[in-house]
Amino acid sequence: MRRKTKKRLPDAIRKPLPKTACNQCWSLDFTSDNLKGGRKFRTFNVVDDYNGTGHPAGSFGY
């Protein structure tokens, strides 16, 4: 039997991100990892998209 070939999507037109000012756009992310002893460690990260700095209360483990 012949194998089906994958259909490629057309290349998307890349648009630059809109310019924002400080404290207008934030990114949120949950990250997790395992410690050497097997315990899980999770963090909630908050970053300002304009200058790349984190929020002081936004990066903590729970």
C-alpha positions in Angstrom: 0.0 0.0 0.0 1.1 3.5 -0.7 1.9 5.8 2.2 -0.1 9.0 2.5 2.1 12.1 2.4 1.5 14.8 5.0 -0.1 17.9 3.7 1.9 21.0 4.6 0.2 24.2 5.8 1.0 27.3 3.9 3.6 29.6 5.5 1.9 32.1 7.8 2.6 35.7 7.4 4.6 36.9 10.4 3.5 40.1 12.0 5.5 41.9 14.7 4.0 41.9 18.2 2.3 45.2 19.1 4.4 47.6 21.1 3.3 47.9 24.7 4.4 49.9 27.7 5.6 48.7 31.0 2.9 46.9 33.1 0.4 46.6 30.2 1.0 43.0 29.2 2.0 40.1 31.5 2.8 36.4 30.8 1.9 33.7 33.3 3.4 30.2 33.5 3.4 27.2 35.8 6.6 25.2 35.9 7.4 22.0 37.7 10.4 19.7 38.4 11.4 16.9 40.6 13.9 17.3 43.4 16.7 14.7 43.9 14.8 13.1 46.7 11.7 12.6 44.5 9.6 15.4 45.8 7.8 17.6 43.2 8.5 21.3 43.1 6.1 23.7 41.3 6.4 27.5 40.7 4.0 30.1 39.3 5.9 32.7 37.3 4.7 36.1 36.2 6.8 38.2 33.8 6.3 41.6 32.3 6.5 41.3 28.5 7.8 44.8 28.0 11.1 44.6 30.0 11.2 40.9 30.9 11.3 41.4 34.7 9.3 39.3 37.0 6.6 40.4 39.5 8.0 40.3 43.1 5.0 38.4 44.4 4.6 36.3 41.3 7.4 33.8 41.5 7.0 31.5 44.5 6.9 27.8 45.1 3.8 26.0 46.5 
